[in-house]
Amino acid sequence: MKKRIWELDALRGLCILGVVIVHLLFDLVELYRIVKWDYPQWFAFLKNWGGIVFLILSGTCVTLGSHSVRRGLIVFGCGMVITAVTYGMTHMGFHKSMIIYFGVLHCLGVCMLLWSTYKNMPWWGLLLHGIVLAALGLYIMDLMSARELSTTTQWLMPLGIYGKGFASSDYFPLLPHLGFFLMGAALGKTLYKNKTSLLPKVNEKNVIIWFFRFCGKHSLWIYLLHQPLLNGICYLITMLKTSGG
C-alpha cells in the first residue's frame, strides 16, 4: 500500500477546517442572522484565499496519485449533488443566490478530469500554463466586476463569464482556478518528484498532526456533510430563540 505524504494531508485538513469556519460564520451572521459581527481582516483573507490554497494543494496531490478521471467524476458528481440541494433550498424560502452552479467541487472535478491532458507536460510547462490561465482569469474577473465584459447567456459561467443577474454563494470558475491547480501540479512535479515526504523526521502520529491528517484524508466527506450539519444547528438555534422570545 502506497504511503501517504503526511504534510499534504495535514495541509488539506487545515484548508477544509478553514472552509467549515467560513461557512459557520456566514450562516450565523448572513444566512440566519443569529449574531451581529463585523468580519475581521483574517476572515476576509481566509474567505478570499483559502480556496486558492486548496486548489494549489489539490494540483500538487494530483501528481502523486492515479485514476484522476475516476476521482474527477466522483468529485464533480458531488458538486452536482450540492447544486441540487441548494436549488431545493430556494423552495424553502432561501434566496436564489444560494444555488451553487459551479462551486469548488465542480471546479476541482473538472480540473482533475483535464489533468489527463496535462500530466505528461514538464513542470515548467505546467507552471507557464498555470500563470497564463490564472492571469487571464483574474483579468476577466476585473472586467466582469467593472462591467466592461458582458454576455446574454449563462453557459460561459464555468469560465468566469456570466450574464446579468448571476449570483451564487460559492463560485469557482475554471479561469483563474485551473491556473492555480496547474501551478500546484508544477510544485508536485518538482518538490514531490520522488513522492516522499519533505519532512520525514516529524512525528506524524502526534495527536494534533494526526487530527489534521484525518480531516485531510476525509476532506470530501467533511465538505459534503458540514453544511447540512451547520444549517441544522443554526435552524435549531433560531427556533429556540423564537420560542423563547
Tab-separated table of C-alpha atoms in Angstrom, residues 27-228:
chain	number	residue	atom	x	y	z
A	27	ASP	CA	-24.514	31.032	8.421
A	28	LEU	CA	-24.521	32.740	11.822
A	29	VAL	CA	-24.112	36.291	10.500
A	30	GLU	CA	-25.578	36.411	6.995
A	31	LEU	CA	-27.901	33.474	6.461
A	32	TYR	CA	-29.706	33.143	9.797
A	33	ARG	CA	-28.651	36.480	11.343
A	34	ILE	CA	-28.231	34.883	14.742
A	35	VAL	CA	-25.351	37.197	15.655
A	36	LYS	CA	-24.157	40.611	14.506
A	37	TRP	CA	-20.475	40.754	13.742
A	38	ASP	CA	-18.130	42.818	11.600
A	39	TYR	CA	-15.824	40.480	9.746
A	40	PRO	CA	-12.150	40.970	10.694
A	41	GLN	CA	-9.298	41.025	8.209
A	42	TRP	CA	-8.295	37.423	8.867
A	43	PHE	CA	-11.796	36.285	7.896
A	44	ALA	CA	-11.610	38.163	4.585
A	45	PHE	CA	-8.194	36.600	3.900
A	46	LEU	CA	-9.483	33.116	4.730
A	47	LYS	CA	-12.569	33.567	2.586
A	48	ASN	CA	-10.767	35.039	-0.436
A	49	TRP	CA	-7.572	32.987	-0.449
A	50	GLY	CA	-8.442	29.720	1.281
A	51	GLY	CA	-9.982	28.254	-1.865
A	52	ILE	CA	-6.945	29.196	-3.959
A	53	VAL	CA	-4.612	27.474	-1.489
A	54	PHE	CA	-6.846	24.396	-1.670
A	55	LEU	CA	-6.702	24.350	-5.499
A	56	ILE	CA	-2.898	24.671	-5.449
A	57	LEU	CA	-2.672	21.865	-2.912
A	58	SER	CA	-5.036	19.695	-4.963
A	59	GLY	CA	-2.860	20.253	-8.031
A	60	THR	CA	0.163	19.096	-6.054
A	61	CYS	CA	-1.646	15.970	-4.884
A	62	VAL	CA	-2.923	15.006	-8.340
A	63	THR	CA	0.660	14.391	-9.496
A	64	LEU	CA	1.124	11.757	-6.779
A	65	GLY	CA	-1.893	9.580	-7.444
A	66	SER	CA	-3.656	7.769	-10.239
A	67	HIS	CA	-7.232	7.382	-11.514
A	68	SER	CA	-7.662	11.146	-11.800
A	69	VAL	CA	-10.541	10.717	-14.270
A	70	ARG	CA	-12.499	8.459	-11.928
A	71	ARG	CA	-11.854	10.742	-8.971
A	72	GLY	CA	-12.723	13.782	-11.031
A	73	LEU	CA	-16.076	12.274	-11.968
A	74	ILE	CA	-16.802	11.487	-8.311
A	75	VAL	CA	-15.897	14.989	-7.146
A	76	PHE	CA	-17.866	16.645	-9.960
A	77	GLY	CA	-20.824	14.382	-9.193
A	78	CYS	CA	-20.697	15.505	-5.563
A	79	GLY	CA	-20.726	19.080	-6.803
A	80	MET	CA	-23.891	18.383	-8.775
A	81	VAL	CA	-25.490	16.939	-5.640
A	82	ILE	CA	-24.749	20.240	-3.889
A	83	THR	CA	-26.282	22.098	-6.836
A	84	ALA	CA	-29.463	20.036	-6.448
A	85	VAL	CA	-29.578	20.549	-2.667
A	86	THR	CA	-29.040	24.318	-2.856
A	87	TYR	CA	-31.636	24.560	-5.624
A	88	GLY	CA	-34.062	22.754	-3.335
A	89	MET	CA	-33.289	25.239	-0.558
A	90	THR	CA	-34.704	28.061	-2.684
A	91	HIS	CA	-38.090	26.336	-2.464
A	92	MET	CA	-37.796	26.512	1.324
A	93	GLY	CA	-37.612	30.296	1.320
A	94	PHE	CA	-33.886	30.898	0.740
A	95	HIS	CA	-32.773	33.437	-1.869
A	96	LYS	CA	-31.861	32.062	-5.293
A	97	SER	CA	-28.281	33.300	-4.795
A	98	MET	CA	-27.881	30.257	-2.520
A	99	ILE	CA	-27.753	27.990	-5.587
A	100	ILE	CA	-24.223	26.728	-6.256
A	101	TYR	CA	-23.914	26.345	-10.022
A	102	PHE	CA	-20.147	25.920	-10.279
A	103	GLY	CA	-18.538	25.760	-6.862
A	104	VAL	CA	-15.226	24.426	-5.642
A	105	LEU	CA	-16.195	20.754	-6.154
A	106	HIS	CA	-17.355	21.371	-9.736
A	107	CYS	CA	-14.124	23.235	-10.447
A	108	LEU	CA	-11.894	20.654	-8.794
A	109	GLY	CA	-13.688	17.790	-10.538
A	110	VAL	CA	-13.181	19.364	-13.970
A	111	CYS	CA	-9.532	20.155	-13.159
A	112	MET	CA	-8.949	16.506	-12.282
A	113	LEU	CA	-10.655	15.396	-15.492
A	114	LEU	CA	-8.462	17.760	-17.511
A	115	TRP	CA	-5.319	16.519	-15.767
A	116	SER	CA	-5.051	13.597	-18.209
A	117	THR	CA	-4.268	16.137	-20.955
A	118	TYR	CA	-1.591	17.851	-18.842
A	119	LYS	CA	0.077	15.044	-16.900
A	120	ASN	CA	2.892	14.425	-19.394
A	121	MET	CA	3.817	18.101	-19.547
A	122	PRO	CA	7.106	19.099	-17.819
A	123	TRP	CA	6.919	21.151	-14.652
A	124	TRP	CA	7.922	24.386	-16.369
A	125	GLY	CA	5.170	23.906	-18.956
A	126	LEU	CA	2.610	23.387	-16.208
A	127	LEU	CA	3.860	26.476	-14.401
A	128	LEU	CA	3.729	28.591	-17.575
A	129	HIS	CA	0.228	27.384	-18.449
A	130	GLY	CA	-0.870	27.980	-14.869
A	131	ILE	CA	0.426	31.558	-14.791
A	132	VAL	CA	-1.192	32.398	-18.149
A	133	LEU	CA	-4.585	30.899	-17.217
A	134	ALA	CA	-4.573	32.496	-13.750
A	135	ALA	CA	-3.636	35.907	-15.185
A	136	LEU	CA	-6.322	35.598	-17.872
A	137	GLY	CA	-8.911	34.604	-15.284
A	138	LEU	CA	-8.038	37.481	-12.962
A	139	TYR	CA	-8.252	39.870	-15.907
A	140	ILE	CA	-11.705	38.506	-16.801
A	141	MET	CA	-12.780	38.909	-13.166
A	142	ASP	CA	-11.716	42.560	-13.241
A	143	LEU	CA	-13.630	43.139	-16.485
A	144	MET	CA	-16.737	41.464	-15.074
A	145	SER	CA	-16.521	43.487	-11.854
A	146	ALA	CA	-16.190	46.713	-13.833
A	147	ARG	CA	-18.987	45.556	-16.170
A	148	GLU	CA	-16.695	46.019	-19.156
A	149	LEU	CA	-17.404	42.463	-20.275
A	150	SER	CA	-20.916	41.104	-20.635
A	151	THR	CA	-22.874	38.285	-22.203
A	152	THR	CA	-26.528	37.405	-22.614
A	153	THR	CA	-26.009	33.745	-21.697
A	154	GLN	CA	-25.020	31.904	-18.526
A	155	TRP	CA	-23.430	28.989	-20.401
A	156	LEU	CA	-19.965	30.580	-20.181
A	157	MET	CA	-20.281	30.774	-16.387
A	158	PRO	CA	-17.811	27.859	-15.789
A	159	LEU	CA	-15.149	30.025	-17.493
A	160	GLY	CA	-15.862	33.096	-15.366
A	161	ILE	CA	-18.105	34.915	-17.854
A	162	TYR	CA	-21.732	35.238	-16.794
A	163	GLY	CA	-24.851	37.168	-17.688
A	164	LYS	CA	-26.732	39.862	-15.825
A	165	GLY	CA	-28.288	38.803	-12.534
A	166	PHE	CA	-25.967	35.851	-11.911
A	167	ALA	CA	-25.294	35.186	-8.218
A	168	SER	CA	-24.024	32.148	-6.354
A	169	SER	CA	-22.975	31.508	-2.774
A	170	ASP	CA	-19.926	29.530	-3.960
A	171	TYR	CA	-18.349	30.272	-7.332
A	172	PHE	CA	-15.018	28.891	-8.579
A	173	PRO	CA	-14.712	29.414	-12.352
A	174	LEU	CA	-12.023	27.485	-14.240
A	175	LEU	CA	-10.390	30.794	-15.073
A	176	PRO	CA	-8.384	31.564	-12.961
A	177	HIS	CA	-8.647	28.435	-10.771
A	178	LEU	CA	-7.425	25.888	-13.320
A	179	GLY	CA	-4.313	28.055	-13.446
A	180	PHE	CA	-3.768	27.716	-9.694
A	181	PHE	CA	-4.366	23.962	-9.967
A	182	LEU	CA	-1.643	23.675	-12.641
A	183	MET	CA	0.747	25.759	-10.528
A	184	GLY	CA	0.210	23.218	-7.770
A	185	ALA	CA	0.903	20.408	-10.232
A	186	ALA	CA	4.210	22.105	-11.099
A	187	LEU	CA	5.081	22.039	-7.391
A	188	GLY	CA	4.131	18.377	-7.249
A	189	LYS	CA	6.454	17.526	-10.136
A	190	THR	CA	9.373	19.320	-8.518
A	191	LEU	CA	9.094	19.252	-4.725
A	192	TYR	CA	7.480	15.804	-4.663
A	193	LYS	CA	9.035	14.189	-7.728
A	194	ASN	CA	10.200	11.291	-5.510
A	195	LYS	CA	6.708	11.017	-3.987
A	196	THR	CA	8.059	11.121	-0.442
A	197	SER	CA	7.586	13.494	2.480
A	198	LEU	CA	9.758	16.595	2.678
A	199	LEU	CA	9.604	16.335	6.479
A	200	PRO	CA	10.247	12.658	7.224
A	201	LYS	CA	11.605	13.256	10.748
A	202	VAL	CA	8.429	14.911	12.042
A	203	ASN	CA	6.353	12.712	14.319
A	204	GLU	CA	3.231	12.379	12.173
A	205	LYS	CA	1.491	10.412	14.943
A	206	ASN	CA	1.378	13.498	17.156
A	207	VAL	CA	-2.280	13.975	18.143
A	208	ILE	CA	-2.571	17.438	16.571
A	209	ILE	CA	-0.924	16.374	13.342
A	210	TRP	CA	-2.998	13.192	13.321
A	211	PHE	CA	-6.194	15.264	13.635
A	212	PHE	CA	-5.322	17.480	10.665
A	213	ARG	CA	-4.254	14.431	8.636
A	214	PHE	CA	-7.547	12.714	9.442
A	215	CYS	CA	-9.504	15.760	8.290
A	216	GLY	CA	-7.403	15.952	5.138
A	217	LYS	CA	-7.941	12.307	4.231
A	218	HIS	CA	-11.695	12.720	4.654
A	219	SER	CA	-11.986	16.267	3.289
A	220	LEU	CA	-14.607	15.392	0.666
A	221	TRP	CA	-16.941	13.856	3.257
A	222	ILE	CA	-16.382	16.777	5.619
A	223	TYR	CA	-17.218	19.215	2.830
A	224	LEU	CA	-20.391	17.348	1.893
A	225	LEU	CA	-21.669	16.885	5.440
A	226	HIS	CA	-20.601	20.027	7.276
A	227	GLN	CA	-23.046	22.458	5.681
A	228	PRO	CA	-26.221	20.401	6.335
